[in-house]
GROMACS .gro file of C-alpha atoms in nm:
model
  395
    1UNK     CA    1   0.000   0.000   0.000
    2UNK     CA    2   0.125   0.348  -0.078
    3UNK     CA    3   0.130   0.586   0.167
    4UNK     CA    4   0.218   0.960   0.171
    5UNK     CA    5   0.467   1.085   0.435
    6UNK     CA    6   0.381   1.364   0.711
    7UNK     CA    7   0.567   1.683   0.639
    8UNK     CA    8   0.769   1.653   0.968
    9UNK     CA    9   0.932   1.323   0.873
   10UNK     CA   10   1.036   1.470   0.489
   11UNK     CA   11   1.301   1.647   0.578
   12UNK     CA   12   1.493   1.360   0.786
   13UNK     CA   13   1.733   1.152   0.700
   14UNK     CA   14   1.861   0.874   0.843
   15UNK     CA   15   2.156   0.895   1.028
   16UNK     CA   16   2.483   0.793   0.829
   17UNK     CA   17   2.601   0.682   1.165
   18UNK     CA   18   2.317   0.395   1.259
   19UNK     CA   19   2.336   0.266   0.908
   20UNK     CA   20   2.759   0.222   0.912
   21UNK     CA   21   2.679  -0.044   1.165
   22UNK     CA   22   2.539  -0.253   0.871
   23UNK     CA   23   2.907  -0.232   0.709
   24UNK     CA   24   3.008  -0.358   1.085
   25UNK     CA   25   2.897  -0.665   0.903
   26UNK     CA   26   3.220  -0.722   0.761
   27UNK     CA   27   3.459  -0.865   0.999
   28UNK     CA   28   3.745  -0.725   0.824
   29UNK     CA   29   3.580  -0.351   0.842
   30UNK     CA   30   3.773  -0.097   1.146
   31UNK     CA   31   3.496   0.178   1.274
   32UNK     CA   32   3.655   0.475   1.386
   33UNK     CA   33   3.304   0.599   1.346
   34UNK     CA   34   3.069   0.491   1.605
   35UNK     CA   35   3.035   0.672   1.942
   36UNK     CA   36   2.971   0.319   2.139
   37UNK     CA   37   3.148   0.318   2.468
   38UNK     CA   38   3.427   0.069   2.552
   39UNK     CA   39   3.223  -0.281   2.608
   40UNK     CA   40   3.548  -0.459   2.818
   41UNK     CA   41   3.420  -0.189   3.090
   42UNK     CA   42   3.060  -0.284   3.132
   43UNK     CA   43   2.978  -0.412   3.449
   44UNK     CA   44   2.781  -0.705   3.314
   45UNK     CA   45   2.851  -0.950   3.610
   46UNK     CA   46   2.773  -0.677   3.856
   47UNK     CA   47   2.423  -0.638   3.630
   48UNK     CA   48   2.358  -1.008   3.568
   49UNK     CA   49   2.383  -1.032   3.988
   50UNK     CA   50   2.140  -0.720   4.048
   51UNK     CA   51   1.912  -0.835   3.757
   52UNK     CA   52   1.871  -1.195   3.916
   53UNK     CA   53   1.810  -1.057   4.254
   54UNK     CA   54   1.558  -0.816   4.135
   55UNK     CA   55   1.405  -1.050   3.942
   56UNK     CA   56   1.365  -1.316   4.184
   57UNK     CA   57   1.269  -1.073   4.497
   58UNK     CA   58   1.149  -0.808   4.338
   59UNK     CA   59   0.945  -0.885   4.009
   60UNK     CA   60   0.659  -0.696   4.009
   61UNK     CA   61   0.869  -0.355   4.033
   62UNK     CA   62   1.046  -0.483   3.722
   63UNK     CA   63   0.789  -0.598   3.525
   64UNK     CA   64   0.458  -0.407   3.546
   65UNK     CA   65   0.376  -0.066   3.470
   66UNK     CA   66   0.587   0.184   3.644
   67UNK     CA   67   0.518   0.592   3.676
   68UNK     CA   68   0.598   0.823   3.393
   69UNK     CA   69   0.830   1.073   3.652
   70UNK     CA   70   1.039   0.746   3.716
   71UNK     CA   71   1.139   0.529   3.984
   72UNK     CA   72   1.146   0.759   4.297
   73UNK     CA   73   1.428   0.586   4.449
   74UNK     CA   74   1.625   0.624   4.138
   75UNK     CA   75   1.517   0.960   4.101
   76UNK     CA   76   1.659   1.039   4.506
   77UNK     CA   77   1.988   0.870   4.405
   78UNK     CA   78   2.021   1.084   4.096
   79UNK     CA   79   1.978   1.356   4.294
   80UNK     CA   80   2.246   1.311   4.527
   81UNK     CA   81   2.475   1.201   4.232
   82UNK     CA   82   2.437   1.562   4.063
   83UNK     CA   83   2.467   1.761   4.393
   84UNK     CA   84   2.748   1.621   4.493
   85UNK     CA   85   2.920   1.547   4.103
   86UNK     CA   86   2.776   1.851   3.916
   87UNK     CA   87   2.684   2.108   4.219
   88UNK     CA   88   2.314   2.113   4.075
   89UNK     CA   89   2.023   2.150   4.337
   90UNK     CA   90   1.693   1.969   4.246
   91UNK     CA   91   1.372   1.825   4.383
   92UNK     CA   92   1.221   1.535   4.341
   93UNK     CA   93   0.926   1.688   4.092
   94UNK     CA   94   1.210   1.864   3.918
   95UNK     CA   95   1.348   1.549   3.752
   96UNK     CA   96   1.223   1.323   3.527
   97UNK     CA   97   1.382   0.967   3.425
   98UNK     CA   98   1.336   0.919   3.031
   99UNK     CA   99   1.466   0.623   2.805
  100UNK     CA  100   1.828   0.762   2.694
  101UNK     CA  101   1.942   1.165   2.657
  102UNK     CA  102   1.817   1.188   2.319
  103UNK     CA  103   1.410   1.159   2.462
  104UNK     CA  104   1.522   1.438   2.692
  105UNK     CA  105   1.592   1.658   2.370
  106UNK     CA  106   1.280   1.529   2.205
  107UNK     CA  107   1.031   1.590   2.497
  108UNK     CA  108   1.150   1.909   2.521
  109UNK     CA  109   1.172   2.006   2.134
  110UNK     CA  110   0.764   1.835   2.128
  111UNK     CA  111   0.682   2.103   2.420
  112UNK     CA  112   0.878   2.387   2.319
  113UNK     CA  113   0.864   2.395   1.938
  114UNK     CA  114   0.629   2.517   1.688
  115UNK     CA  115   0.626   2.430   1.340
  116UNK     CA  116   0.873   2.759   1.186
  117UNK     CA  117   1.045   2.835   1.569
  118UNK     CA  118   1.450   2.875   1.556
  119UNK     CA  119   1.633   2.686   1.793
  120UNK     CA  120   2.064   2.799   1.801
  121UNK     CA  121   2.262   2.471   1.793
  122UNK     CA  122   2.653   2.472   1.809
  123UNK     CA  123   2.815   2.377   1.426
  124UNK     CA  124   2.870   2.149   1.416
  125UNK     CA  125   2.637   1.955   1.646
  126UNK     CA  126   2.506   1.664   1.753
  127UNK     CA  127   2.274   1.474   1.498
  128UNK     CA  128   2.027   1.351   1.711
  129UNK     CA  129   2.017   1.640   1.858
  130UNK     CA  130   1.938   1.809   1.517
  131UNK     CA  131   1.707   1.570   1.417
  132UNK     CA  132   1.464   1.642   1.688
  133UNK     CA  133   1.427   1.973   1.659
  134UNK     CA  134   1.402   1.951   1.277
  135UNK     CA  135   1.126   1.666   1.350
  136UNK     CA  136   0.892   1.941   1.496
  137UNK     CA  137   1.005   2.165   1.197
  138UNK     CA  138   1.228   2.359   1.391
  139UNK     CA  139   1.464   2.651   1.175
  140UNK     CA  140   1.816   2.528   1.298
  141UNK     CA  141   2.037   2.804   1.330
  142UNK     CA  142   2.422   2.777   1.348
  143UNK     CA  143   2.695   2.912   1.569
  144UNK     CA  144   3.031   2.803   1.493
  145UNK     CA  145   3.231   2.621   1.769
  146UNK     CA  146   3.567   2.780   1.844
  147UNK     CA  147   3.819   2.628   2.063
  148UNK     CA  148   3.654   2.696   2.417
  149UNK     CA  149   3.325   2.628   2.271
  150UNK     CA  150   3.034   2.881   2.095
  151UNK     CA  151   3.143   3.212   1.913
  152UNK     CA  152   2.938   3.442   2.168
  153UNK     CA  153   2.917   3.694   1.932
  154UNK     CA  154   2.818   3.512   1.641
  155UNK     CA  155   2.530   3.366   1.913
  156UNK     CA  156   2.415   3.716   2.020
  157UNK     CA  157   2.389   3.779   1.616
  158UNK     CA  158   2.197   3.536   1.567
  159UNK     CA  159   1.928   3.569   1.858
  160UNK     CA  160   1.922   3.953   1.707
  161UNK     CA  161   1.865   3.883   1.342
  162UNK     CA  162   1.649   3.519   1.341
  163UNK     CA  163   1.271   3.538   1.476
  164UNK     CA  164   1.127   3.308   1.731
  165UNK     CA  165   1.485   3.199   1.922
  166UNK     CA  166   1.269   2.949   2.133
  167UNK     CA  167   1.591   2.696   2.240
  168UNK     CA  168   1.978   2.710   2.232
  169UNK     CA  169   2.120   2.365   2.234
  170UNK     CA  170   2.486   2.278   2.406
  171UNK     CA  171   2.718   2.016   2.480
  172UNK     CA  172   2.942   2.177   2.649
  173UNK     CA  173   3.142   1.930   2.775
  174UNK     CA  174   3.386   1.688   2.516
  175UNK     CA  175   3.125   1.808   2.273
  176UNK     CA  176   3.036   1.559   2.015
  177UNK     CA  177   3.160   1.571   1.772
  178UNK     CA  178   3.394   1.844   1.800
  179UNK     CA  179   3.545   1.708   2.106
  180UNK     CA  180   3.580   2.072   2.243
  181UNK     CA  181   3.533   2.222   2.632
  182UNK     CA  182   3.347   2.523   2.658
  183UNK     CA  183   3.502   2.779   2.896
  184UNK     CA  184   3.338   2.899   3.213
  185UNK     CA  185   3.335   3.192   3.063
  186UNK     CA  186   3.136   3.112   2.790
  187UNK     CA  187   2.922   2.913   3.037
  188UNK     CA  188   2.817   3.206   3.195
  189UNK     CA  189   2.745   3.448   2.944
  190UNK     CA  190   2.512   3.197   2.741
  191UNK     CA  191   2.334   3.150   3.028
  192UNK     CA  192   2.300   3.559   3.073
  193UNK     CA  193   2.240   3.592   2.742
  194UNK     CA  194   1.933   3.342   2.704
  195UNK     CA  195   1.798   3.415   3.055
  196UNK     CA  196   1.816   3.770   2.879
  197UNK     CA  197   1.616   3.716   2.601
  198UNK     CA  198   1.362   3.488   2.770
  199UNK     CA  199   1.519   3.148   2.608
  200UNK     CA  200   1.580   2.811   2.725
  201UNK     CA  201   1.857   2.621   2.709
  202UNK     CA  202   1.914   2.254   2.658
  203UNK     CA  203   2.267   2.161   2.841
  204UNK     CA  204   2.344   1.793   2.719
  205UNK     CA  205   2.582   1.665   2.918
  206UNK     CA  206   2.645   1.277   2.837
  207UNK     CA  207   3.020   1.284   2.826
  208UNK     CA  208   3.141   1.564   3.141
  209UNK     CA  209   3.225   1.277   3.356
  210UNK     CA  210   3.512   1.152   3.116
  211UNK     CA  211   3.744   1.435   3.165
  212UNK     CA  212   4.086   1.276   3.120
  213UNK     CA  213   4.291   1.519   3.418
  214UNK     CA  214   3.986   1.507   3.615
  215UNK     CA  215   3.896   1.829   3.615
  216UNK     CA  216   3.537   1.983   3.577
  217UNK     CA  217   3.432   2.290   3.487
  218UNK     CA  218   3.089   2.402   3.610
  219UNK     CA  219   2.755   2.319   3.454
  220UNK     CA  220   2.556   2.595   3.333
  221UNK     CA  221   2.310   2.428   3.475
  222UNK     CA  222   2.502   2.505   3.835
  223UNK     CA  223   2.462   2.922   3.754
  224UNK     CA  224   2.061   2.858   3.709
  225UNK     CA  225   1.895   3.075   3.917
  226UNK     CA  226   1.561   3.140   3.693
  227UNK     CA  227   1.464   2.815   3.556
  228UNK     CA  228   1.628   2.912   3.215
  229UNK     CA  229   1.828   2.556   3.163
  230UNK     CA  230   1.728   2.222   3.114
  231UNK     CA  231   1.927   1.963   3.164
  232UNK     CA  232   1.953   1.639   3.052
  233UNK     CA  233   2.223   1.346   3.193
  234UNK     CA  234   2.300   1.040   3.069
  235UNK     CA  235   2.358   0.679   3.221
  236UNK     CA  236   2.468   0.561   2.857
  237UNK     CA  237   2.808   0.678   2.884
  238UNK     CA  238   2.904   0.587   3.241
  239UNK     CA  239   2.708   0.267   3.306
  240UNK     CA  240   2.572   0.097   2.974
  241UNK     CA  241   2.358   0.278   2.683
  242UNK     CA  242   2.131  -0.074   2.597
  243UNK     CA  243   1.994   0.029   2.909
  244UNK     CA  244   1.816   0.355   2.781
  245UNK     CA  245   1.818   0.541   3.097
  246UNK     CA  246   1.879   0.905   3.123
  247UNK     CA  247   1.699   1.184   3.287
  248UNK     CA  248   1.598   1.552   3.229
  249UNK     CA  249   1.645   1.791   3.565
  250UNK     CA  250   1.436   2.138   3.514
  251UNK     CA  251   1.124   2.379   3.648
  252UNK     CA  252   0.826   2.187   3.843
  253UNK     CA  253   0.649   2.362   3.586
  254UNK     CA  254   0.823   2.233   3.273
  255UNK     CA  255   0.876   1.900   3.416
  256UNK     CA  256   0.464   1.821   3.492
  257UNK     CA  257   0.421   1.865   3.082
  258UNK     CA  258   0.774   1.681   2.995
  259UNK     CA  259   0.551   1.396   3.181
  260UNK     CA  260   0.230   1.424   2.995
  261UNK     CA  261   0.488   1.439   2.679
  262UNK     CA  262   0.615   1.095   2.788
  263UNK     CA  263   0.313   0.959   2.847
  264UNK     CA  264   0.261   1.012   2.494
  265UNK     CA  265   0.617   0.831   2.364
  266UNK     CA  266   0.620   0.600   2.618
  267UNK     CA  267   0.435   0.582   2.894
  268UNK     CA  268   0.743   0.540   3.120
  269UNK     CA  269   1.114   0.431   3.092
  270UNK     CA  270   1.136   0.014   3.127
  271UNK     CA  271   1.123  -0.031   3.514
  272UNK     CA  272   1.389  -0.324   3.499
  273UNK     CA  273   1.690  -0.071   3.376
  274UNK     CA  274   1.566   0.195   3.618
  275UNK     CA  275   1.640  -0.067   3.929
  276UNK     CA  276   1.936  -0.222   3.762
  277UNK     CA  277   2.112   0.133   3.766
  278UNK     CA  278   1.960   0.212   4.104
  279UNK     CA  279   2.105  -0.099   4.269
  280UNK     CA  280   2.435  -0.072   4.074
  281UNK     CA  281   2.437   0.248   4.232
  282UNK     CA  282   2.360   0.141   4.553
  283UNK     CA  283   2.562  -0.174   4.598
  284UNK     CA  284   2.914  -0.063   4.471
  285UNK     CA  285   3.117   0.278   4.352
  286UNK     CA  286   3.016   0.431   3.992
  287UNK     CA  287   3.260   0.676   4.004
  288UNK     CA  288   3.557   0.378   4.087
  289UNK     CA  289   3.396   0.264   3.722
  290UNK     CA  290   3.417   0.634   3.582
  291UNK     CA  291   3.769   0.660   3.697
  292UNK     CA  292   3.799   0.317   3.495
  293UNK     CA  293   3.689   0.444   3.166
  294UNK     CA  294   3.836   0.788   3.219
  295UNK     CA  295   4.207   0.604   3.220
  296UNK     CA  296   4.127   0.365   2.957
  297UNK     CA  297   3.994   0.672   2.718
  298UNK     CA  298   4.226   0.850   2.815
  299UNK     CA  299   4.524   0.603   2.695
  300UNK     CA  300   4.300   0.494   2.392
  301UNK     CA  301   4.288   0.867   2.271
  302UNK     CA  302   4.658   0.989   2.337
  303UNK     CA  303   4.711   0.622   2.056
  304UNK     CA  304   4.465   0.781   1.856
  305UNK     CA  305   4.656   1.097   1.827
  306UNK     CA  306   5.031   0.918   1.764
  307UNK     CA  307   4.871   0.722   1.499
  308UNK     CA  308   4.720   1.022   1.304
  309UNK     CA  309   5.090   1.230   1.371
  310UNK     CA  310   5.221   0.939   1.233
  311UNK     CA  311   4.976   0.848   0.885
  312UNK     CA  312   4.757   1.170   0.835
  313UNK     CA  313   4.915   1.410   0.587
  314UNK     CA  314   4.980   1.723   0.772
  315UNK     CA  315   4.750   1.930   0.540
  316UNK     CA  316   4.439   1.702   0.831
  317UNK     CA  317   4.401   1.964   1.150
  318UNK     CA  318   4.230   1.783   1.443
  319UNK     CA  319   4.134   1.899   1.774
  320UNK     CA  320   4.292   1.716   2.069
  321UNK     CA  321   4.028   1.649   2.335
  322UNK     CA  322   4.062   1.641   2.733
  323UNK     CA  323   3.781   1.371   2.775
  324UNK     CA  324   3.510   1.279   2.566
  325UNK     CA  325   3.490   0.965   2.305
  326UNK     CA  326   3.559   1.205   1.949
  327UNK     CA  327   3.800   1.395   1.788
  328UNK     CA  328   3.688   1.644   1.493
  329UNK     CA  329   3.931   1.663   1.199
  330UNK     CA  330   3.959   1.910   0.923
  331UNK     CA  331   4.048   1.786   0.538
  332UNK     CA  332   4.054   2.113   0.333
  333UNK     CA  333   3.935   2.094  -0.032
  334UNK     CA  334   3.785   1.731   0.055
  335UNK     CA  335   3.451   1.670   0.054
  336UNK     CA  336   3.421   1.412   0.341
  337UNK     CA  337   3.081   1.247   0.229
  338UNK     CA  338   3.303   1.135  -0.087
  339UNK     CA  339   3.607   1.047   0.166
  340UNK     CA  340   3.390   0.848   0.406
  341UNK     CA  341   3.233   0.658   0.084
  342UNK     CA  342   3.619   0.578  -0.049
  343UNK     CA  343   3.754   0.498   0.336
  344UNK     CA  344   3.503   0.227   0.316
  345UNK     CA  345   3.657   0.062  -0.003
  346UNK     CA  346   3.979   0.083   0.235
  347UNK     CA  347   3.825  -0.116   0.477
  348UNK     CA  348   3.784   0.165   0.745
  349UNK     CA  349   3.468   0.383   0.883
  350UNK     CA  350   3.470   0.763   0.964
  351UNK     CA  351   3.155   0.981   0.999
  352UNK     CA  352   3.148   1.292   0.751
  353UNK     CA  353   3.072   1.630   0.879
  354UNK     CA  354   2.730   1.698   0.683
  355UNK     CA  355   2.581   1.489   0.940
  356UNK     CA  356   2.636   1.712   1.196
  357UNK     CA  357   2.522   2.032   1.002
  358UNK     CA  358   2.256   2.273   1.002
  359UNK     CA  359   2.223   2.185   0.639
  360UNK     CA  360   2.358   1.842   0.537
  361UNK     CA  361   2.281   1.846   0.145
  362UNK     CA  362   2.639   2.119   0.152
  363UNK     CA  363   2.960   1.974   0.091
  364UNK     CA  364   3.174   1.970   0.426
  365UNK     CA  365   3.501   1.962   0.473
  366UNK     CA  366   3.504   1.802   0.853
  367UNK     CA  367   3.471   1.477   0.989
  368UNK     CA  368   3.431   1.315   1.308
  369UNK     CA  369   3.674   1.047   1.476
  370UNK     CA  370   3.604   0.812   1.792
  371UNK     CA  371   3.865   0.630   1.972
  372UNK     CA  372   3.671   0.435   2.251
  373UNK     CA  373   3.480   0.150   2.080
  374UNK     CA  374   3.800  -0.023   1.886
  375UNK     CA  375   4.088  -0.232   2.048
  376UNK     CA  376   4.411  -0.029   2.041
  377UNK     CA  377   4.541  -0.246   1.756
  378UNK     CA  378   4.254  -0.145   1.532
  379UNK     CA  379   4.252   0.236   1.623
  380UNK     CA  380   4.650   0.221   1.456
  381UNK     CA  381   4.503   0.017   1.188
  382UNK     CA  382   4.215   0.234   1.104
  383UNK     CA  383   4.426   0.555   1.129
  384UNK     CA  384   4.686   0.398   0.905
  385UNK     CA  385   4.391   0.288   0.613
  386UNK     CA  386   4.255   0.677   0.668
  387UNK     CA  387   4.587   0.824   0.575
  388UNK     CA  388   4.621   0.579   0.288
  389UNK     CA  389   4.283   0.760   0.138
  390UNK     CA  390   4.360   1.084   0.247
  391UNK     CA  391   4.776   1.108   0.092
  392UNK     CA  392   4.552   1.074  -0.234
  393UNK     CA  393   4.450   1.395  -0.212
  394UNK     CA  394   4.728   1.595  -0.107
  395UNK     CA  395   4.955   1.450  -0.311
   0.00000   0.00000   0.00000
């Protein structure tokens, strides 16, 4: 049966990044571009334990219907994790547990946005990210990324000369995929500038617990005195992402409609994840397993960064990350949706920048690296096969 598609749904496309896993296939095939976290570190005995226990003593919490705000025990824990890890004070109707970061973003793009309302994103930016907003036929709005994060002038531009600024959206932390740390500086005058001009603010903040020198910088979230940022964390990164578990922190107010939006989606996040994190959390230390992947990422990116001194021609600029999963690379005069197509021939994957662009139908010149998911032998590997496309080029 033919159909005809909505309006909303015509201008996505499907993410270049979900369909590479298809050449994953291929056992002879190196991904350098997935942004999966390092498997060897998930605590899957520690889970199997908790899941059995649960499942044995407590089965009805895991298997019938749970509430829409979340588990209230896992909601208390959460919010003595960000107090003490992110200085962020929040009730328990302030928070509510949804099924991964990215239904954070899309509750709050399905509450927020009207069909022809701007929302500021960082370029480049997160795809899933952009995909939401565009879903509710959002006008996506550019701000280049410098090397401690937004252009500030550039955003206050922008918010002047584009009608209906309704939502500036940040990961200011290891951003993905530029890999870049915005300053506290910056931090604080974003958060002036949209509590300013009466707009919200999505902070998306998967990756701030991987900083490689263990050092944090502040959340915006932490300056929020007038309900201007919402915030949404992420177990995917630190604990396991097949569980689907993150959670958005903002006003009472916001937070009774981001549940009637979930209601809609999904009724509620799977109870069984919800108590597998909460015991995890309550039986032994997440942040000894942080600590864990912060060394391991750490050592995985520093081989990363030999291997591309080493085989990229030095025309390639890259940004050097202090935590994170990504680095963001430069190839000028290359379009990078024809690169990624040859690495492939070459037996390697990257991710070309037009994914992560306000418009992806213009040629790019950037692409995205990650460094977690690969065994260190591979990441040389997959560097070495890049260069091999790339010294075609600059011949």
């Amino acid at each position: 049966m033919e159909f005809s598609v909505s309006e909303r749904m015509k201008s996505l496309k499907g993410s270049a990044i979900r369909e590479m896993f298809k050449a994953m296939a291929d056992p002879t095939m190196i991904s350098l571009a997935g942004g999966n976290p390092a498997a060897e570190l998930f605590p899957n005995e520690a889970l199997a334990q908790i899941a059995s226990d649960i499942l044995k003593n407590n089965p009805v919490g895991a298997l019938q219907y749970g509430i829409s705000e979340g588990n209230v025990a896992l909601r208390e824990k959460i919010i003595e994790f960000v107090k003490d890890r992110e200085n962020i004070e929040v009730s328990l109707d302030e928070i509510t547990i949804v099924s991964g970061g990215q239904q954070a973003i899309e509750i709050t793009s399905k509450i927020l946005l009207n069909e022809g309302d701007s929302v500021i994103v960082e370029a480049p930016s997160f795809v899933g990210g952009l995909n939401a907003f565009r879903s509710y036929g959002a006008n996506l709005v550019g701000v280049d990324v410098e090397s401690d994060g937004m252009n500030i002038e550039k955003l206050k531009d922008a918010i002047k000369n584009t009608p209906n600024v309704k939502l500036i959206y940040t990961i200011p932390n290891f951003q993905n995929p530029s890999g870049v740390t915005m300053s506290v500086e910056k931090r604080k005058a974003i958060y002036e500038i949209a509590r300013d001009n009466g707009i919200f603010i999505i902070e998306d903040n998967p990756y701030g617990e991987l900083t490689f020198d263990g050092v944090k910088l502040p959340t915006i979230k932490s300056f929020d005195e007038d309900g201007v940022v919402l915030y949404s964390g992420s177990f995917s990164k630190i604990l396991a992402p097949g569980l689907r578990l993150g959670y958005l922190i903002a006003p009472k107010t916001f937070t009774e409609k981001a549940v009637l939006g979930k209601q809609v989606s999904d009724v509620h996040t799977p109870c069984l994840p919800q108590l597998l994190a909460l015991e995890f959390m309550n039986r032994y230390d997440i942040v000894e397993l942080i600590e864990k992947m912060r060394e391991l990422y750490k050592k995985k990116c520093n081989l990363m960064i030999d291997a591309m001194k080493k085989y990229l021609p030095e025309e390639i600029t890259y940004t050097v990350p202090g935590g994170g999963l990504f680095v963001w690379c430069n190839a000028p005069g290359i379009d990078t949706l024809k690169l990624s197509q040859e690495c492939i021939a070459e037996k390697v994957l990257i991710v070309p920048g037009n994914n992560f662009a306000t418009d992806q139908s213009l040629v790019n010149n950037g692409f995205r690296l990650n460094f977690s998911t690969m065994p260190d032998d591979k990441i040389v590997e997959g560097v070495k096969r890049l260069g091999t496309v790339l010294k075609k080029y600059y011949k």
